[in-house]
Amino acid sequence: MPATPLVLGVLNVTPDSFSDGGEHANRETAIAHGLAMHAMGADVVDVGGESTRPGAQRIPESEELDRVIPVVTALTAAGVRVSIDTMRAEVARRAVEAGASMVNDVSGGQADEAMYATVAELGCDYVVMHWRGHSAHMDELTRYTSVAEEVRAETLTCARAAAIAGIRESSIIIDPGIGFAKTIEQNWTVLRDLDRWVTTGFRVLVGASRKKFLGALLADSEGTPRDMRGRDAASAVISALCARAGVWGVRVHDVRTTRDALAVAARWDGET
Ligand code: PMM
C-alpha cells in the first residue's frame, strides 16, 4: 500500500491569491494561520508571497522578500517545517537561509535561470511544477496534442535539467501543476495520468485544492461555480484519491478535512 502523503498547508502571504488572497496578507495573521495549520497536522507549511492566480501580474522581488522572510523566520523558529513557494532564486536562497527546507518553484526553473544552481548549492528539496508561462497569459497556453503525455514529458525535461545542473534526483519532486496552462477538462485528464507520474521514480506533489475545475464541477443549476470554501470536501476527496495513486504530497488549504480524508484512505487500505 502507498504511504500516506505529506500534507502541505497553503499559506499565501498575498493580497490577491487565487483561493485565500487577502486573508493572510498581514504578517501576524499569516504566522498565526501557519501555526494553526501545523497544529492541525500539516507536515509542511508552504509560504508564498507572489500570487500565481490566472491573470496575476508580477510583484518586485523586494516586495516578495518583505512578505515572506519574516513569516518563514517565525514559523521555522517555532519548529514548523516550511517550504518556500517562489520562482525567484534570490527569494529561495534567503528563505532557506531563514530556515525553509524546501523550494517550491511553480515555474520548474524556467522563470529564473539562476534557480537550479542556487538550489543545487542550498542542497534542499526542490519542487519542479509543470509550467508554460507566467500567470498573466497562461490561459492562452493550453494547446496540447496529447495533454497527459505532454505535461508529463515537459515536467520531466525540467526535472532532468535540474539534475544535470547539480540537484540530486532524490531531492526533486515533480508536480503536474493543476490549473496552470490547462483547461478544466485537461486538469481531469492529467489527474487520471497520475499513476504514470508515480512510476517515474520521482516523488510527486499535487496541488488541486479549491481550484477552478472543482468550482466548475460543483456549479449550481445556473452554472455559477461553487465558492472557494465550498470546495474543501471535493479537495479532500482528491487528496484521498492521490493517496491511492501513491503521490508523496498534497498541497491544500483545509488541513483538517484533508487529514480526515487521508485517515480514511489509510484505514481502508489496512494501514493502522
Ligand atoms: N498551485 C498554486 C501555487 N503554488 N505549488 C505547487 N507545487 N503546486 C500547485 O499546484 C500550486 C503551487 C496556486 O494555487 P493557490 O492560489 O491556491 O495557492
Short mmCIF file of C-alpha atoms in Angstrom, two decimals, residues 57-166:
data_model
loop_
_atom_site.label_atom_id
_atom_site.label_comp_id
_atom_site.label_asym_id
_atom_site.label_seq_id
_atom_site.Cartn_x
_atom_site.Cartn_y
_atom_site.Cartn_z
CA GLN A 57 0.87 40.43 -12.54
CA ARG A 58 4.33 40.03 -11.03
CA ILE A 59 5.50 41.94 -7.98
CA PRO A 60 9.03 43.29 -7.34
CA GLU A 61 11.49 40.91 -5.68
CA SER A 62 11.94 43.27 -2.72
CA GLU A 63 8.21 43.11 -2.01
CA GLU A 64 8.17 39.32 -2.22
CA LEU A 65 11.09 39.11 0.23
CA ASP A 66 9.39 41.55 2.54
CA ARG A 67 6.25 39.45 2.61
CA VAL A 68 7.74 36.00 3.10
CA ILE A 69 11.03 36.18 5.03
CA PRO A 70 9.61 37.31 8.40
CA VAL A 71 6.92 34.61 8.13
CA VAL A 72 9.45 31.87 7.27
CA THR A 73 11.68 33.01 10.15
CA ALA A 74 8.85 32.98 12.69
CA LEU A 75 7.42 29.63 11.63
CA THR A 76 10.75 27.78 11.49
CA ALA A 77 11.70 29.28 14.87
CA ALA A 78 8.50 27.70 16.21
CA GLY A 79 9.59 24.30 14.86
CA VAL A 80 7.41 24.26 11.75
CA ARG A 81 8.80 22.67 8.58
CA VAL A 82 8.49 25.28 5.86
CA SER A 83 8.68 25.30 2.08
CA ILE A 84 9.05 28.49 0.07
CA ASP A 85 6.75 28.91 -2.92
CA THR A 86 8.78 31.12 -5.26
CA MET A 87 10.03 31.39 -8.84
CA ARG A 88 12.99 33.56 -7.79
CA ALA A 89 16.41 32.17 -6.90
CA GLU A 90 17.19 35.02 -4.52
CA VAL A 91 13.93 34.54 -2.61
CA ALA A 92 14.64 30.80 -2.45
CA ARG A 93 18.13 31.43 -1.08
CA ARG A 94 17.02 33.93 1.54
CA ALA A 95 14.11 31.72 2.64
CA VAL A 96 16.32 28.65 3.05
CA GLU A 97 18.82 30.76 4.99
CA ALA A 98 15.87 31.81 7.19
CA GLY A 99 15.02 28.14 7.84
CA ALA A 100 12.92 26.82 4.93
CA SER A 101 13.81 23.26 3.96
CA MET A 102 12.23 23.04 0.52
CA VAL A 103 11.89 25.26 -2.57
CA ASN A 104 8.55 25.01 -4.38
CA ASP A 105 9.05 26.52 -7.83
CA VAL A 106 5.84 26.70 -9.88
CA SER A 107 7.93 27.55 -12.95
CA GLY A 108 10.04 24.40 -12.66
CA GLY A 109 13.17 26.53 -13.04
CA GLN A 110 12.02 28.35 -16.18
CA ALA A 111 11.35 31.77 -14.67
CA ASP A 112 14.83 32.36 -13.22
CA GLU A 113 17.93 30.93 -14.86
CA ALA A 114 19.80 31.05 -11.55
CA MET A 115 17.30 28.77 -9.80
CA TYR A 116 18.82 25.31 -10.44
CA ALA A 117 22.36 26.34 -9.46
CA THR A 118 21.06 28.09 -6.36
CA VAL A 119 19.04 25.09 -5.20
CA ALA A 120 21.94 22.75 -6.01
CA GLU A 121 24.13 24.85 -3.75
CA LEU A 122 21.49 25.04 -1.00
CA GLY A 123 21.13 21.24 -1.13
CA CYS A 124 17.42 21.27 -0.23
CA ASP A 125 14.36 19.56 -1.71
CA TYR A 126 13.06 21.15 -4.91
CA VAL A 127 9.58 21.01 -6.46
CA VAL A 128 9.52 21.16 -10.27
CA MET A 129 5.98 22.04 -11.31
CA HIS A 130 4.61 21.90 -14.85
CA TRP A 131 4.56 25.47 -16.20
CA ARG A 132 4.31 27.04 -19.61
CA GLY A 133 4.43 30.75 -18.84
CA HIS A 134 3.60 33.47 -16.37
CA SER A 135 0.10 33.74 -14.93
CA ALA A 136 -0.71 36.90 -16.91
CA HIS A 137 -1.08 34.81 -20.07
CA MET A 138 -1.09 31.15 -19.03
CA ASP A 139 -4.71 30.65 -20.05
CA GLU A 140 -3.56 31.14 -23.67
CA LEU A 141 -1.06 28.27 -23.36
CA THR A 142 -3.46 25.34 -23.27
CA ARG A 143 -2.82 23.83 -26.71
CA TYR A 144 -1.75 20.20 -26.48
CA THR A 145 -1.93 17.29 -28.90
CA SER A 146 -1.97 14.79 -26.08
CA VAL A 147 -2.18 16.66 -22.81
CA ALA A 148 -1.28 13.87 -20.37
CA GLU A 149 1.86 12.82 -22.26
CA GLU A 150 3.00 16.38 -22.94
CA VAL A 151 2.52 17.64 -19.39
CA ARG A 152 4.46 14.67 -18.05
CA ALA A 153 7.22 14.96 -20.66
CA GLU A 154 7.63 18.73 -20.24
CA THR A 155 7.88 18.34 -16.46
CA LEU A 156 10.44 15.52 -16.75
CA THR A 157 12.52 17.66 -19.11
CA CYS A 158 12.77 20.30 -16.38
CA ALA A 159 13.45 17.69 -13.69
CA ARG A 160 16.31 16.27 -15.77
CA ALA A 161 17.71 19.74 -16.41
CA ALA A 162 17.62 20.38 -12.66
CA ALA A 163 19.51 17.13 -12.06
CA ILE A 164 22.11 17.98 -14.73
CA ALA A 165 22.58 21.36 -13.00
CA GLY A 166 23.51 19.53 -9.81
#
